[in-house]
mmCIF file of C-alpha atoms and ligand atoms in Angstrom:
data_model
loop_
_atom_site.group_PDB
_atom_site.id
_atom_site.type_symbol
_atom_site.label_atom_id
_atom_site.label_comp_id
_atom_site.label_asym_id
_atom_site.label_seq_id
_atom_site.Cartn_x
_atom_site.Cartn_y
_atom_site.Cartn_z
ATOM 1 C CA MET A 1 9.201 -1.362 -11.375
ATOM 2 C CA SER A 2 10.868 -2.857 -7.900
ATOM 3 C CA SER A 3 9.296 -5.384 -7.462
ATOM 4 C CA ALA A 4 9.170 -7.107 -3.582
ATOM 5 C CA SER A 5 11.574 -10.219 -4.008
ATOM 6 C CA GLU A 6 9.668 -12.126 -0.921
ATOM 7 C CA SER A 7 5.460 -12.136 0.802
ATOM 8 C CA PRO A 8 5.416 -8.277 1.462
ATOM 9 C CA SER A 9 3.899 -7.832 4.163
ATOM 10 C CA SER A 10 2.824 -5.071 5.157
ATOM 11 C CA ALA A 11 0.268 -2.587 2.605
ATOM 12 C CA SER A 12 3.139 0.161 2.737
ATOM 13 C CA ALA A 13 5.993 -2.355 1.284
ATOM 14 C CA ILE A 14 3.678 -2.440 -1.906
ATOM 15 C CA ASP A 15 4.553 0.000 -4.712
ATOM 16 C CA TRP A 16 1.101 0.916 -5.044
ATOM 17 C CA ASP A 17 1.356 3.562 -7.372
ATOM 18 C CA ALA A 18 3.696 1.035 -10.292
ATOM 19 C CA LEU A 19 1.445 -1.820 -9.519
ATOM 20 C CA ARG A 20 -1.059 0.510 -10.716
ATOM 21 C CA SER A 21 0.727 1.193 -13.110
ATOM 22 C CA VAL A 22 0.890 -1.633 -14.420
ATOM 23 C CA ALA A 23 -3.142 -2.762 -14.250
ATOM 24 C CA THR A 24 -2.962 -0.029 -16.154
ATOM 25 C CA ALA A 25 -1.060 -0.974 -19.250
ATOM 26 C CA ALA A 26 -2.301 -4.256 -19.002
ATOM 27 C CA MET A 27 -5.373 -1.900 -19.896
ATOM 28 C CA GLY A 28 -4.634 -0.164 -22.706
ATOM 29 C CA LYS A 29 -4.712 -4.582 -24.274
ATOM 30 C CA ALA A 30 -8.195 -4.380 -23.436
ATOM 31 C CA TYR A 31 -10.346 -6.375 -26.272
ATOM 32 C CA ALA A 32 -13.595 -4.598 -24.602
ATOM 33 C CA PRO A 33 -15.248 -4.868 -28.229
ATOM 34 C CA TYR A 34 -18.538 -4.704 -26.386
ATOM 35 C CA SER A 35 -18.788 -2.680 -23.541
ATOM 36 C CA LYS A 36 -15.950 -0.261 -24.298
ATOM 37 C CA TYR A 37 -15.604 -0.876 -21.189
ATOM 38 C CA PRO A 38 -11.664 -1.413 -20.728
ATOM 39 C CA VAL A 39 -10.270 -2.873 -17.419
ATOM 40 C CA GLY A 40 -6.572 -4.175 -16.161
ATOM 41 C CA ALA A 41 -5.466 -6.087 -13.741
ATOM 42 C CA ALA A 42 -2.157 -5.942 -11.727
ATOM 43 C CA ALA A 43 -0.410 -8.396 -9.204
ATOM 44 C CA ILE A 44 2.645 -9.924 -6.965
ATOM 45 C CA ALA A 45 3.134 -13.454 -6.819
ATOM 46 C CA THR A 46 5.064 -14.157 -3.500
ATOM 47 C CA ASP A 47 8.263 -14.791 -5.736
ATOM 48 C CA GLY A 48 8.327 -11.035 -6.660
ATOM 49 C CA ARG A 49 7.249 -11.700 -10.413
ATOM 50 C CA ILE A 50 4.401 -9.005 -11.383
ATOM 51 C CA VAL A 51 1.579 -10.485 -13.774
ATOM 52 C CA SER A 52 -1.010 -8.897 -15.453
ATOM 53 C CA GLY A 53 -4.226 -8.942 -17.126
ATOM 54 C CA CYS A 54 -7.283 -7.380 -19.213
ATOM 55 C CA ASN A 55 -10.836 -8.247 -19.642
ATOM 56 C CA ILE A 56 -10.939 -10.593 -23.388
ATOM 57 C CA GLU A 57 -15.172 -9.552 -24.104
ATOM 58 C CA ASN A 58 -17.208 -12.295 -27.205
ATOM 59 C CA ALA A 59 -19.531 -11.411 -29.095
ATOM 60 C CA SER A 60 -21.705 -14.166 -26.615
ATOM 61 C CA TYR A 61 -21.188 -12.252 -23.999
ATOM 62 C CA GLY A 62 -21.349 -14.117 -21.363
ATOM 63 C CA VAL A 63 -17.939 -16.225 -22.490
ATOM 64 C CA THR A 64 -16.531 -12.977 -21.461
ATOM 65 C CA LEU A 65 -12.935 -12.746 -20.037
ATOM 66 C CA CYS A 66 -12.280 -10.264 -16.630
ATOM 67 C CA ALA A 67 -9.378 -9.189 -16.556
ATOM 68 C CA GLU A 68 -9.097 -11.083 -13.374
ATOM 69 C CA CYS A 69 -9.038 -14.447 -15.775
ATOM 70 C CA SER A 70 -5.917 -12.950 -17.617
ATOM 71 C CA LEU A 71 -4.011 -12.218 -14.819
ATOM 72 C CA VAL A 72 -4.576 -16.066 -13.072
ATOM 73 C CA THR A 73 -3.451 -17.180 -16.602
ATOM 74 C CA ASP A 74 -0.398 -14.838 -16.579
ATOM 75 C CA LEU A 75 -0.243 -16.347 -12.577
ATOM 76 C CA ILE A 76 0.227 -19.671 -13.804
ATOM 77 C CA MET A 77 0.868 -19.602 -17.063
ATOM 78 C CA GLY A 78 4.442 -18.275 -15.616
ATOM 79 C CA GLY A 79 5.319 -20.776 -13.176
ATOM 80 C CA GLY A 80 2.600 -20.413 -10.482
ATOM 81 C CA GLY A 81 2.720 -18.953 -6.877
ATOM 82 C CA ARG A 82 0.103 -16.831 -4.791
ATOM 83 C CA LEU A 83 -1.203 -13.918 -4.917
ATOM 84 C CA VAL A 84 0.412 -10.939 -2.788
ATOM 85 C CA ALA A 85 -0.663 -7.613 -4.041
ATOM 86 C CA PHE A 86 -3.758 -6.758 -6.452
ATOM 87 C CA THR A 87 -5.159 -4.065 -8.062
ATOM 88 C CA CYS A 88 -7.372 -2.940 -10.179
ATOM 89 C CA VAL A 89 -8.290 -0.344 -13.297
ATOM 90 C CA ASP A 90 -10.722 1.212 -15.378
ATOM 91 C CA GLY A 91 -10.348 2.907 -18.726
ATOM 92 C CA ASN A 92 -9.665 6.109 -16.755
ATOM 93 C CA GLY A 93 -6.876 4.311 -15.014
ATOM 94 C CA ASN A 94 -9.103 4.435 -11.357
ATOM 95 C CA VAL A 95 -9.382 2.165 -8.898
ATOM 96 C CA LEU A 96 -12.157 -1.085 -9.655
ATOM 97 C CA MET A 97 -13.620 -3.033 -7.702
ATOM 98 C CA PRO A 98 -13.450 -7.086 -8.452
ATOM 99 C CA CYS A 99 -16.362 -8.495 -9.415
ATOM 100 C CA GLY A 100 -17.865 -10.736 -6.886
ATOM 101 C CA ARG A 101 -16.697 -13.976 -9.816
ATOM 102 C CA CYS A 102 -13.626 -12.893 -10.043
ATOM 103 C CA ARG A 103 -12.985 -12.301 -5.505
ATOM 104 C CA GLN A 104 -13.992 -16.211 -5.482
ATOM 105 C CA LEU A 105 -11.112 -16.191 -8.447
ATOM 106 C CA LEU A 106 -8.435 -14.504 -6.701
ATOM 107 C CA PHE A 107 -9.700 -15.871 -3.338
ATOM 108 C CA GLU A 108 -8.313 -19.265 -5.042
ATOM 109 C CA HIS A 109 -4.949 -18.059 -5.699
ATOM 110 C CA SER A 110 -4.561 -15.543 -2.978
ATOM 111 C CA ASP A 111 -0.584 -15.592 -0.143
ATOM 112 C CA ALA A 112 -2.756 -15.832 3.266
ATOM 113 C CA GLY A 113 -3.202 -12.010 3.796
ATOM 114 C CA MET A 114 -2.916 -11.405 0.264
ATOM 115 C CA LEU A 115 -3.574 -7.234 -0.170
ATOM 116 C CA LEU A 116 -5.965 -5.448 -2.595
ATOM 117 C CA GLU A 117 -6.285 -2.030 -3.686
ATOM 118 C CA THR A 118 -10.390 -1.129 -3.384
ATOM 119 C CA VAL A 119 -12.137 2.377 -3.242
ATOM 120 C CA SER A 120 -12.501 1.821 0.176
ATOM 121 C CA GLY A 121 -8.182 1.666 0.701
ATOM 122 C CA ILE A 122 -6.492 -1.474 0.760
ATOM 123 C CA ARG A 123 -7.363 -4.148 2.182
ATOM 124 C CA THR A 124 -7.265 -8.106 2.138
ATOM 125 C CA ILE A 125 -9.186 -10.760 0.355
ATOM 126 C CA ASP A 126 -11.197 -11.728 3.859
ATOM 127 C CA GLN A 127 -12.452 -8.831 4.041
ATOM 128 C CA VAL A 128 -13.541 -8.244 0.518
ATOM 129 C CA LEU A 129 -14.405 -12.240 0.449
ATOM 130 C CA PRO A 130 -15.689 -12.717 3.707
ATOM 131 C CA ASP A 131 -16.302 -17.237 5.202
ATOM 132 C CA ALA A 132 -14.951 -17.572 0.843
ATOM 133 C CA PHE A 133 -15.505 -21.582 -0.129
ATOM 134 C CA GLY A 134 -12.895 -22.448 -1.208
ATOM 135 C CA PRO A 135 -10.446 -26.053 -1.276
ATOM 136 C CA ARG A 136 -10.950 -25.934 2.667
ATOM 137 C CA GLN A 137 -14.474 -26.568 2.443
ATOM 138 C CA LEU A 138 -14.299 -29.788 0.476
ATOM 139 C CA ASP A 139 -10.719 -31.039 1.728
ATOM 140 C CA GLU A 140 -12.974 -31.552 5.357
ATOM 141 C CA TYR A 141 -15.795 -32.575 3.602
ATOM 142 C CA LYS A 142 -13.609 -35.362 1.560
ATOM 143 C CA ALA A 143 -12.257 -35.881 6.090
ATOM 144 C CA ASP A 144 -15.926 -36.195 6.974
ATOM 145 C CA SER A 145 -16.620 -38.929 4.277
ATOM 146 C CA GLU A 146 -14.123 -41.076 5.093
HETATM 147 N N1 THU B 201 -14.715 -6.735 -15.872
HETATM 148 C C1 THU B 201 -13.563 -6.798 -15.494
HETATM 149 O O1 THU B 201 -12.918 -7.319 -16.989
HETATM 150 N N2 THU B 201 -13.482 -7.018 -14.240
HETATM 151 C C2 THU B 201 -14.297 -6.700 -13.104
HETATM 152 O O2 THU B 201 -13.893 -6.778 -11.902
HETATM 153 C C3 THU B 201 -15.125 -6.427 -13.276
HETATM 154 C C4 THU B 201 -15.715 -6.291 -14.571
HETATM 155 C C5 THU B 201 -15.858 -6.325 -17.229
HETATM 156 C C6 THU B 201 -15.499 -7.332 -18.087
HETATM 157 C C7 THU B 201 -17.133 -6.595 -18.940
HETATM 158 O O3 THU B 201 -15.390 -7.467 -19.885
HETATM 159 C C8 THU B 201 -16.530 -5.420 -18.390
HETATM 160 O O4 THU B 201 -16.250 -5.277 -17.124
HETATM 161 C C9 THU B 201 -17.724 -4.798 -18.373
HETATM 162 O O5 THU B 201 -18.206 -5.249 -17.157
#
C-alpha cells in the first residue's frame, strides 16, 4: 500500500481502506482460542511506516494482550516514532472501537492530532480520550515539587 511519507495532516490524506486491509490481515494472525474474537489493528507512524498487531490471549485470561499492545510493540521494535493514523477491526473486518485501556496505550504513543477510524467516523485521539492523563502530568508534578 502507499503510505504517508510524512505526518498526514488530514483524514483525507490517509488511505483508510488500505490501512484497514493491513488490520484485517493482522486479525488473521490473532491467537484468540478463548474468546474466539480475533482483533487486528494497523497504524501509520510519523515516518510513514505501517505497524500492526493482533490480540494474543492467555489461559490466565487477564494476561491477554489486545491487538493494540502488539501494534505498539511493532512500533517500538521497528524504531519508535509516533502514531498518526489508526484503525482496528473485528473478526468480520468491521471497525472496532479500541477499549478504554488501549485508548490510554495509544495516547502515550500518539502524535498530536492522531486520527482514528471509529464506529462514529474519523476522530482524534483527544476526542476518544478527553482530558487524558499522560506524561505531561508527571512532568508538571515533578516541576511543582522542585
Ligand atoms: N480486544 C482487543 O484486542 N482490542 C480491543 O480494543 C478490544 C478487545 C480483544 C481482547 C480479547 O482477546 C478479545 O478482544 C475479546 O475481548
